[in-house]
Short mmCIF file of C-alpha atoms in Angstrom, two decimals:
data_model
loop_
_atom_site.label_atom_id
_atom_site.label_comp_id
_atom_site.label_asym_id
_atom_site.label_seq_id
_atom_site.Cartn_x
_atom_site.Cartn_y
_atom_site.Cartn_z
CA UNK A 22 0.00 0.00 0.00
CA UNK A 23 1.05 3.58 -0.65
CA UNK A 24 -0.63 6.76 0.51
CA UNK A 25 -2.20 8.90 -2.23
CA UNK A 26 -3.85 12.00 -0.80
CA UNK A 27 -5.89 10.80 2.14
CA UNK A 28 -6.27 7.15 1.16
CA UNK A 29 -4.19 4.01 0.87
CA UNK A 30 -3.94 2.45 -2.58
CA UNK A 31 -2.30 -0.85 -3.58
CA UNK A 32 0.97 -0.21 -5.40
CA UNK A 33 -0.07 -2.45 -8.28
CA UNK A 34 -3.20 -0.34 -8.78
CA UNK A 35 -1.13 2.85 -8.94
CA UNK A 36 1.33 1.36 -11.44
CA UNK A 37 -1.47 -0.05 -13.58
CA UNK A 38 -3.27 3.29 -13.64
CA UNK A 39 -0.11 5.13 -14.66
CA UNK A 40 0.72 2.66 -17.43
CA UNK A 41 -2.88 2.72 -18.66
CA UNK A 42 -2.51 6.50 -19.06
CA UNK A 43 0.78 5.95 -20.92
CA UNK A 44 -0.92 3.46 -23.23
CA UNK A 45 -3.73 5.92 -23.93
CA UNK A 46 -1.26 8.75 -24.61
CA UNK A 47 0.74 6.57 -27.03
CA UNK A 48 -2.33 5.80 -29.06
CA UNK A 49 -3.96 9.25 -28.98
CA UNK A 50 -1.47 12.07 -28.54
CA UNK A 51 2.08 10.84 -29.19
CA UNK A 52 4.34 11.17 -32.22
CA UNK A 53 3.49 7.56 -33.11
CA UNK A 54 -0.25 7.71 -32.47
CA UNK A 55 -1.05 7.36 -36.19
CA UNK A 56 0.71 4.01 -36.37
CA UNK A 57 0.38 2.67 -32.82
CA UNK A 58 -2.52 0.38 -31.97
CA UNK A 59 -2.11 -1.27 -28.57
CA UNK A 60 -4.43 -4.09 -29.65
CA UNK A 61 -2.17 -5.13 -32.51
CA UNK A 62 1.26 -3.97 -31.28
CA UNK A 63 3.63 -6.85 -31.84
CA UNK A 64 5.69 -6.53 -28.67
CA UNK A 65 6.49 -4.48 -25.61
CA UNK A 66 9.92 -4.79 -24.02
CA UNK A 67 10.35 -3.31 -20.55
CA UNK A 68 13.32 -2.63 -18.31
CA UNK A 69 13.94 -2.69 -14.55
CA UNK A 70 16.93 -1.73 -12.41
CA UNK A 71 19.45 -4.57 -12.33
CA UNK A 72 19.09 -4.85 -8.55
CA UNK A 73 15.27 -5.09 -8.60
CA UNK A 74 14.20 -8.08 -6.54
CA UNK A 75 11.62 -10.64 -7.58
CA UNK A 76 8.55 -8.87 -6.22
CA UNK A 77 9.51 -5.61 -7.96
CA UNK A 78 10.03 -7.45 -11.23
CA UNK A 79 6.70 -9.21 -10.96
CA UNK A 80 4.80 -6.01 -10.08
CA UNK A 81 6.33 -4.27 -13.09
CA UNK A 82 5.35 -7.09 -15.45
CA UNK A 83 1.87 -7.45 -14.01
CA UNK A 84 1.18 -3.69 -14.18
CA UNK A 85 2.17 -3.56 -17.86
CA UNK A 86 0.01 -6.58 -18.63
CA UNK A 87 -3.01 -5.25 -16.74
CA UNK A 88 -2.63 -1.95 -18.56
CA UNK A 89 -3.03 -3.78 -21.87
CA UNK A 90 0.57 -4.15 -23.06
CA UNK A 91 1.78 -7.48 -24.46
CA UNK A 92 5.13 -7.84 -22.73
CA UNK A 93 7.54 -10.11 -24.57
CA UNK A 94 10.72 -9.47 -22.57
CA UNK A 95 12.08 -7.78 -19.48
CA UNK A 96 15.71 -6.59 -19.52
CA UNK A 97 17.85 -5.02 -16.83
CA UNK A 98 18.39 -1.33 -17.52
CA UNK A 99 22.22 -1.38 -17.75
CA UNK A 100 22.01 -4.48 -19.96
CA UNK A 101 19.77 -2.61 -22.39
CA UNK A 102 22.13 0.37 -22.27
CA UNK A 103 24.94 -2.02 -23.21
CA UNK A 104 23.15 -2.59 -26.53
CA UNK A 105 22.99 1.16 -27.09
CA UNK A 106 26.71 1.45 -26.32
CA UNK A 107 27.66 -1.20 -28.87
CA UNK A 108 25.38 0.39 -31.46
CA UNK A 109 26.81 3.88 -30.89
CA UNK A 110 30.34 3.33 -29.59
CA UNK A 111 31.26 0.06 -31.26
CA UNK A 112 34.52 1.53 -32.58
CA UNK A 113 35.91 1.60 -29.01
CA UNK A 114 35.69 -2.21 -28.86
CA UNK A 115 38.32 -4.44 -30.43
CA UNK A 116 40.08 -7.76 -29.94
CA UNK A 117 41.95 -6.43 -26.90
CA UNK A 118 39.20 -4.32 -25.36
CA UNK A 119 36.08 -6.47 -25.26
CA UNK A 120 34.34 -5.20 -22.16
CA UNK A 121 32.51 -2.09 -21.05
CA UNK A 122 31.16 -0.98 -17.69
CA UNK A 123 27.69 0.56 -17.90
CA UNK A 124 27.31 3.15 -15.13
CA UNK A 125 23.59 3.79 -14.72
CA UNK A 126 22.68 6.58 -12.30
CA UNK A 127 18.94 7.11 -12.50
CA UNK A 128 16.48 9.11 -10.49
CA UNK A 129 16.26 6.68 -7.60
CA UNK A 130 18.74 3.85 -8.11
CA UNK A 131 22.33 3.19 -9.17
CA UNK A 132 23.40 0.12 -11.13
CA UNK A 133 26.64 -0.84 -12.81
CA UNK A 134 27.14 -3.84 -15.08
CA UNK A 135 30.29 -5.29 -16.61
CA UNK A 136 29.42 -6.35 -20.16
CA UNK A 137 31.50 -8.60 -22.39
CA UNK A 138 30.86 -7.86 -26.07
CA UNK A 139 31.56 -10.11 -29.04
CA UNK A 140 30.09 -8.39 -32.09
CA UNK A 141 26.36 -8.21 -31.32
CA UNK A 142 26.54 -10.86 -28.59
CA UNK A 143 26.50 -9.46 -25.05
CA UNK A 144 27.20 -11.28 -21.80
CA UNK A 145 26.74 -9.67 -18.42
CA UNK A 146 29.71 -10.70 -16.27
CA UNK A 147 28.28 -9.12 -13.15
CA UNK A 148 26.06 -6.34 -11.84
CA UNK A 149 26.38 -4.29 -8.66
CA UNK A 150 24.56 -1.28 -7.39
CA UNK A 151 22.84 0.71 -4.68
CA UNK A 152 19.06 0.72 -4.52
CA UNK A 153 18.98 3.84 -2.35
CA UNK A 154 21.20 6.12 -4.43
CA UNK A 155 20.02 8.22 -7.33
CA UNK A 156 19.37 11.67 -8.71
CA UNK A 157 16.84 12.40 -5.96
CA UNK A 158 19.68 12.36 -3.44
CA UNK A 159 21.55 15.03 -5.39
CA UNK A 160 18.38 17.15 -5.45
CA UNK A 161 18.17 16.87 -1.66
CA UNK A 162 21.82 17.93 -1.30
CA UNK A 163 21.24 21.02 -3.45
CA UNK A 164 18.11 21.81 -1.44
CA UNK A 165 20.17 21.66 1.77
CA UNK A 166 22.69 24.07 0.25
CA UNK A 167 19.89 26.46 -0.71
CA UNK A 168 18.30 26.27 2.75
CA UNK A 169 21.65 27.15 4.32
CA UNK A 170 22.09 30.12 1.98
CA UNK A 171 18.61 31.34 2.81
CA UNK A 172 19.08 30.84 6.55
CA UNK A 173 15.96 28.68 6.60
CA UNK A 174 15.73 25.41 8.49
CA UNK A 175 14.06 22.34 7.10
CA UNK A 176 11.57 22.45 9.97
CA UNK A 177 10.52 25.92 8.80
CA UNK A 178 9.02 24.47 5.59
CA UNK A 179 5.83 22.46 5.30
CA UNK A 180 5.88 19.36 3.10
CA UNK A 181 4.39 20.99 -0.05
CA UNK A 182 6.96 23.80 0.15
CA UNK A 183 9.82 21.35 0.48
CA UNK A 184 8.55 19.29 -2.44
CA UNK A 185 8.43 22.47 -4.56
CA UNK A 186 12.00 23.26 -3.49
CA UNK A 187 13.14 19.80 -4.58
CA UNK A 188 11.48 20.32 -7.97
CA UNK A 189 13.27 23.66 -8.36
CA UNK A 190 16.59 22.07 -7.39
CA UNK A 191 16.07 19.18 -9.78
CA UNK A 192 15.50 21.57 -12.66
CA UNK A 193 18.52 23.70 -11.69
CA UNK A 194 20.73 20.61 -11.37
CA UNK A 195 19.72 19.30 -14.79
CA UNK A 196 20.71 22.61 -16.41
CA UNK A 197 24.24 22.63 -15.00
CA UNK A 198 27.09 22.57 -17.50
CA UNK A 199 30.84 22.17 -16.95
CA UNK A 200 31.09 25.97 -17.19
CA UNK A 201 28.45 26.67 -14.51
CA UNK A 202 29.70 28.52 -11.44
CA UNK A 203 26.51 29.59 -9.63
CA UNK A 204 23.06 28.07 -9.15
CA UNK A 205 20.14 30.47 -8.60
CA UNK A 206 17.42 28.94 -6.43
CA UNK A 207 14.35 30.33 -4.67
CA UNK A 208 13.59 29.11 -1.16
CA UNK A 209 10.17 30.00 0.26
CA UNK A 210 10.14 33.16 -1.83
CA UNK A 211 13.73 34.05 -0.97
CA UNK A 212 16.12 34.15 -3.98
CA UNK A 213 19.52 32.69 -3.15
CA UNK A 214 22.65 31.70 -5.07
CA UNK A 215 24.48 28.45 -4.39
CA UNK A 216 28.08 28.18 -5.50
CA UNK A 217 28.53 25.16 -7.77
CA UNK A 218 31.70 24.05 -6.01
CA UNK A 219 29.90 24.13 -2.64
CA UNK A 220 27.20 21.90 -4.10
CA UNK A 221 29.81 19.59 -5.63
CA UNK A 222 31.69 19.34 -2.33
CA UNK A 223 28.58 18.10 -0.57
CA UNK A 224 27.56 15.84 -3.46
CA UNK A 225 30.98 14.21 -3.88
CA UNK A 226 30.33 11.50 -1.23
CA UNK A 227 27.33 10.32 -3.27
CA UNK A 228 29.43 9.80 -6.40
CA UNK A 229 32.19 8.20 -4.34
CA UNK A 230 29.64 5.75 -2.95
CA UNK A 231 28.77 4.70 -6.50
CA UNK A 232 32.46 4.26 -7.31
CA UNK A 233 32.99 2.02 -4.28
CA UNK A 234 29.94 -0.03 -5.25
CA UNK A 235 31.18 -0.67 -8.79
CA UNK A 236 34.87 -1.31 -8.05
CA UNK A 237 34.51 -5.10 -7.57
CA UNK A 238 33.43 -5.39 -11.21
CA UNK A 239 37.07 -4.84 -12.18
CA UNK A 240 39.22 -7.64 -10.81
CA UNK A 241 42.60 -5.92 -10.93
CA UNK A 242 41.40 -2.48 -9.89
CA UNK A 243 43.43 -1.14 -6.99
CA UNK A 244 42.60 2.24 -5.51
CA UNK A 245 43.03 4.90 -8.18
CA UNK A 246 44.60 2.56 -10.73
CA UNK A 247 43.40 2.91 -14.34
CA UNK A 248 40.82 0.58 -15.83
CA UNK A 249 41.79 -2.98 -16.65
CA UNK A 250 43.30 -3.35 -20.10
CA UNK A 251 40.33 -5.27 -21.53
CA UNK A 252 37.76 -2.62 -20.56
CA UNK A 253 37.01 -0.18 -23.37
CA UNK A 254 35.54 2.36 -21.00
CA UNK A 255 32.81 3.37 -18.60
CA UNK A 256 29.53 4.32 -20.29
CA UNK A 257 27.44 6.86 -18.39
CA UNK A 258 23.67 6.54 -18.72
CA UNK A 259 20.70 7.56 -16.63
CA UNK A 260 19.43 11.10 -16.16
CA UNK A 261 21.53 11.83 -13.06
CA UNK A 262 24.77 10.92 -14.85
CA UNK A 263 24.45 14.24 -16.68
CA UNK A 264 25.69 16.10 -13.61
CA UNK A 265 29.20 17.31 -14.64
CA UNK A 266 30.59 16.18 -11.28
CA UNK A 267 29.97 12.53 -12.17
CA UNK A 268 32.29 12.15 -15.20
CA UNK A 269 34.86 14.40 -13.51
CA UNK A 270 35.21 12.10 -10.49
CA UNK A 271 35.06 8.94 -12.59
CA UNK A 272 37.90 10.19 -14.81
CA UNK A 273 39.93 11.19 -11.76
CA UNK A 274 39.51 7.70 -10.31
CA UNK A 275 39.61 5.40 -13.33
CA UNK A 276 41.39 7.35 -16.05
CA UNK A 277 40.18 8.97 -19.24
CA UNK A 278 38.08 6.19 -20.73
CA UNK A 279 34.72 7.62 -19.70
CA UNK A 280 32.01 7.99 -22.35
CA UNK A 281 28.60 9.57 -21.83
CA UNK A 282 25.60 8.62 -23.88
CA UNK A 283 24.33 11.58 -25.91
CA UNK A 284 20.87 10.51 -24.71
CA UNK A 285 21.54 9.43 -21.11
CA UNK A 286 17.89 9.45 -20.06
CA UNK A 287 16.89 7.52 -23.19
CA UNK A 288 19.81 5.09 -23.49
CA UNK A 289 17.83 2.24 -21.93
CA UNK A 290 14.85 2.88 -24.21
CA UNK A 291 17.12 2.85 -27.27
CA UNK A 292 18.66 -0.42 -26.10
CA UNK A 293 15.19 -1.92 -25.61
CA UNK A 294 14.25 -0.93 -29.15
CA UNK A 295 17.39 -2.62 -30.45
CA UNK A 296 16.60 -5.77 -28.46
CA UNK A 297 13.09 -5.88 -29.91
CA UNK A 298 14.42 -5.72 -33.48
CA UNK A 299 14.97 -9.32 -34.55
CA UNK A 300 16.83 -8.18 -37.66
CA UNK A 301 19.46 -6.40 -35.54
CA UNK A 302 20.58 -9.80 -34.23
CA UNK A 303 21.63 -8.62 -30.78
CA UNK A 304 21.76 -11.29 -28.07
CA UNK A 305 22.07 -11.09 -24.30
CA UNK A 306 23.22 -13.55 -21.65
CA UNK A 307 22.28 -11.97 -18.32
CA UNK A 308 22.74 -13.05 -14.72
CA UNK A 309 20.98 -12.70 -11.42
CA UNK A 310 22.14 -9.56 -9.65
CA UNK A 311 21.12 -10.80 -6.18
CA UNK A 312 21.92 -13.90 -4.20
CA UNK A 313 19.02 -16.13 -3.19
CA UNK A 314 19.05 -18.26 -0.06
CA UNK A 315 17.06 -19.64 2.83
CA UNK A 316 17.12 -19.61 6.64
CA UNK A 317 16.28 -23.07 8.00
CA UNK A 318 15.42 -24.48 11.43
CA UNK A 319 18.02 -26.69 13.04
CA UNK A 320 18.41 -28.76 16.21
CA UNK A 321 14.68 -29.16 16.83
CA UNK A 322 14.09 -25.47 16.22
CA UNK A 323 16.68 -24.26 18.74
CA UNK A 324 19.00 -22.87 16.06
CA UNK A 325 18.73 -21.30 12.63
CA UNK A 326 21.18 -21.88 9.81
CA UNK A 327 21.52 -20.13 6.47
CA UNK A 328 21.87 -21.93 3.17
CA UNK A 329 22.83 -19.99 -0.01
CA UNK A 330 20.93 -21.43 -2.97
CA UNK A 331 21.62 -19.26 -6.03
CA UNK A 332 24.59 -16.96 -6.61
CA UNK A 333 24.29 -13.59 -8.28
CA UNK A 334 26.48 -14.98 -11.06
CA UNK A 335 23.75 -17.48 -11.98
CA UNK A 336 22.87 -17.20 -15.67
CA UNK A 337 19.26 -16.36 -16.52
CA UNK A 338 17.71 -18.48 -19.30
CA UNK A 339 16.95 -16.57 -22.49
CA UNK A 340 13.65 -18.46 -22.75
CA UNK A 341 11.68 -20.92 -20.67
CA UNK A 342 13.08 -21.63 -17.22
CA UNK A 343 16.21 -23.00 -15.59
CA UNK A 344 15.50 -25.60 -12.90
CA UNK A 345 17.77 -26.48 -10.00
CA UNK A 346 16.79 -29.26 -7.59
CA UNK A 347 18.04 -30.50 -4.23
CA UNK A 348 17.10 -33.73 -2.50
CA UNK A 349 17.69 -34.81 1.08
CA UNK A 350 16.05 -36.68 3.95
CA UNK A 351 14.21 -34.44 6.39
CA UNK A 352 15.37 -34.49 10.01
CA UNK A 353 12.38 -32.74 11.63
CA UNK A 354 8.61 -33.08 11.73
CA UNK A 355 8.16 -29.51 10.39
CA UNK A 356 10.44 -27.37 8.25
CA UNK A 357 10.46 -23.58 8.42
CA UNK A 358 11.87 -22.02 5.25
CA UNK A 359 12.48 -18.27 5.19
CA UNK A 360 13.65 -17.37 1.69
CA UNK A 361 15.44 -14.06 1.02
CA UNK A 362 17.10 -12.20 -1.84
CA UNK A 363 20.18 -10.17 -0.91
CA UNK A 364 22.94 -8.05 -2.41
CA UNK A 365 25.98 -8.85 -0.24
CA UNK A 366 27.51 -11.70 1.74
CA UNK A 367 29.93 -11.67 4.63
CA UNK A 368 32.94 -13.98 4.91
CA UNK A 369 30.85 -16.75 6.43
CA UNK A 370 28.35 -16.62 3.57
CA UNK A 371 25.61 -14.92 5.61
CA UNK A 372 23.39 -12.41 3.77
CA UNK A 373 24.13 -8.72 4.14
CA UNK A 374 23.35 -5.47 2.36
CA UNK A 375 19.87 -4.98 0.93
CA UNK A 376 17.94 -8.05 2.12
CA UNK A 377 14.47 -8.55 0.64
CA UNK A 378 12.14 -11.21 2.09
CA UNK A 379 10.95 -13.55 -0.65
CA UNK A 380 8.70 -16.08 1.07
CA UNK A 381 8.10 -18.06 4.22
CA UNK A 382 6.97 -21.65 3.78
CA UNK A 383 6.13 -23.87 6.74
CA UNK A 384 6.27 -27.42 5.46
CA UNK A 385 4.93 -30.50 7.30
CA UNK A 386 7.34 -33.40 6.87
CA UNK A 387 5.18 -35.56 9.12
CA UNK A 388 2.49 -37.09 6.88
CA UNK A 389 -0.04 -36.80 9.72
CA UNK A 390 0.31 -33.00 9.53
CA UNK A 391 -0.35 -32.83 5.78
CA UNK A 392 -4.13 -33.01 6.21
CA UNK A 393 -5.86 -29.87 4.85
CA UNK A 394 -6.72 -27.40 7.58
CA UNK A 395 -3.91 -28.43 9.93
CA UNK A 396 -2.34 -25.44 11.67
CA UNK A 397 1.26 -26.47 11.00
CA UNK A 398 2.71 -23.20 12.31
CA UNK A 399 1.51 -24.00 15.85
CA UNK A 400 3.17 -27.43 15.91
CA UNK A 401 6.41 -27.58 17.98
CA UNK A 402 9.45 -28.53 15.91
CA UNK A 403 10.85 -31.89 16.97
CA UNK A 404 13.76 -33.88 15.67
CA UNK A 405 12.77 -37.11 13.91
CA UNK A 406 13.59 -39.08 10.77
CA UNK A 407 11.49 -37.78 7.93
CA UNK A 408 10.74 -38.40 4.25
CA UNK A 409 12.84 -37.69 1.19
CA UNK A 410 12.31 -34.07 0.25
CA UNK A 411 12.90 -32.23 -3.00
CA UNK A 412 13.45 -28.49 -3.28
CA UNK A 413 12.88 -27.19 -6.79
CA UNK A 414 14.05 -23.72 -7.83
CA UNK A 415 12.97 -22.45 -11.24
CA UNK A 416 14.40 -19.22 -12.70
CA UNK A 417 12.43 -17.72 -15.57
CA UNK A 418 13.69 -15.44 -18.35
CA UNK A 419 12.79 -12.37 -16.26
CA UNK A 420 15.05 -13.36 -13.38
CA UNK A 421 12.10 -14.30 -11.14
CA UNK A 422 12.49 -17.38 -8.95
CA UNK A 423 9.77 -19.92 -8.13
CA UNK A 424 10.14 -22.34 -5.21
CA UNK A 425 8.45 -25.71 -4.78
CA UNK A 426 9.01 -28.11 -1.88
CA UNK A 427 7.78 -31.69 -2.24
CA UNK A 428 7.53 -34.71 0.06
CA UNK A 429 8.63 -37.39 -2.38
CA UNK A 430 7.08 -40.15 -0.23
CA UNK A 431 3.53 -38.72 -0.20
CA UNK A 432 3.61 -36.27 -3.12
CA UNK A 433 2.52 -33.38 -0.90
CA UNK A 434 3.97 -30.06 -2.09
CA UNK A 435 3.90 -26.36 -1.43
CA UNK A 436 4.84 -23.70 -3.94
CA UNK A 437 5.69 -20.02 -3.78
CA UNK A 438 5.32 -18.30 -7.12
CA UNK A 439 4.81 -14.57 -7.51
CA UNK A 440 2.34 -15.08 -10.34
CA UNK A 441 -0.07 -17.18 -8.28
CA UNK A 442 -1.27 -17.55 -4.67
CA UNK A 443 1.64 -17.63 -2.27
CA UNK A 444 1.04 -21.19 -1.05
CA UNK A 445 -0.50 -24.13 -2.86
CA UNK A 446 -1.02 -27.62 -1.56
CA UNK A 447 -1.45 -30.72 -3.72
#
């Protein structure tokens, strides 16, 4: 649920309403309205941030479908931008420099992907990012600078006034050029001038955070060393990458091989168009950008252990689904599975960073507890020899995971799939 005005609205309803308006605008008042018919449109290809977790991916797909689009593919944003790079900057790639890092700083998220290119064939070697870093953060920094110049505290503004200030700062930020020295801003009716270097000083930690996040993509990168020899360059995409501070700091840190898309806000859309063109022949081998694992009960429920299931280097199938299975003999009467998606691991393999709950499945290994209507969650966990169990993990072409647990002795199973009710029993 999200709050809209004075009422709570399901997020899927908001997304569907927005995309329905987009669909109507495309067919009635856009530059392609004469030729676009949503009923007969051959395909719609959509993009999501590389670090979007399964629920976000599903909500995006479902909203497009409910709005009347026929979605044929979902691609990670930096992966799509990699297509645009090859199309536009292909001359920078050769037999010695076969890779490019796509640096995607959007309005609300940051992603970076290391792409290996062989002609029109693209393979994502890895993706890293920060889900809580984007252009909005730079707007807030500029707003803080303006408030200081005006001698106005944040508590002195009501919410609508602060939102207007952020809009003013966003517009001012997007009009900065390398030659800009001052930024005129109005705060609560007070005109002020923010020095660009003051703004850049405060914004530098944000760019440095993105640099730290992307550094592991380059194996032999050490501090301020130049890019690895096989990397043709860093390609800047996303609306927030237009801030002149961004390429300046990236060049200072990595060297001179920094290229900016001439259409940074549209690079992903151009890449999606290329991917939808069968005659272009572009191919993509992408990977999960999050680890996937499960917390399990141990020692009759007295302990909890963590088991990593899928690595973020796991390839995503280009069609259909990839299935991974595990089989073992249960050692308890009831199994508690708490599945999570996560962005980092510590040295022991435990999940860290941005951890997103995926599902909780309480599974009765004891056949007597598999009767419909049994409140399995209230049953104490005891240690006892159980049946052979199969865990089945299916990854679809959109990077969404489905989990099914089955008692191989009785055939009883429970499934968590984002496209259907959370738990099914058979």
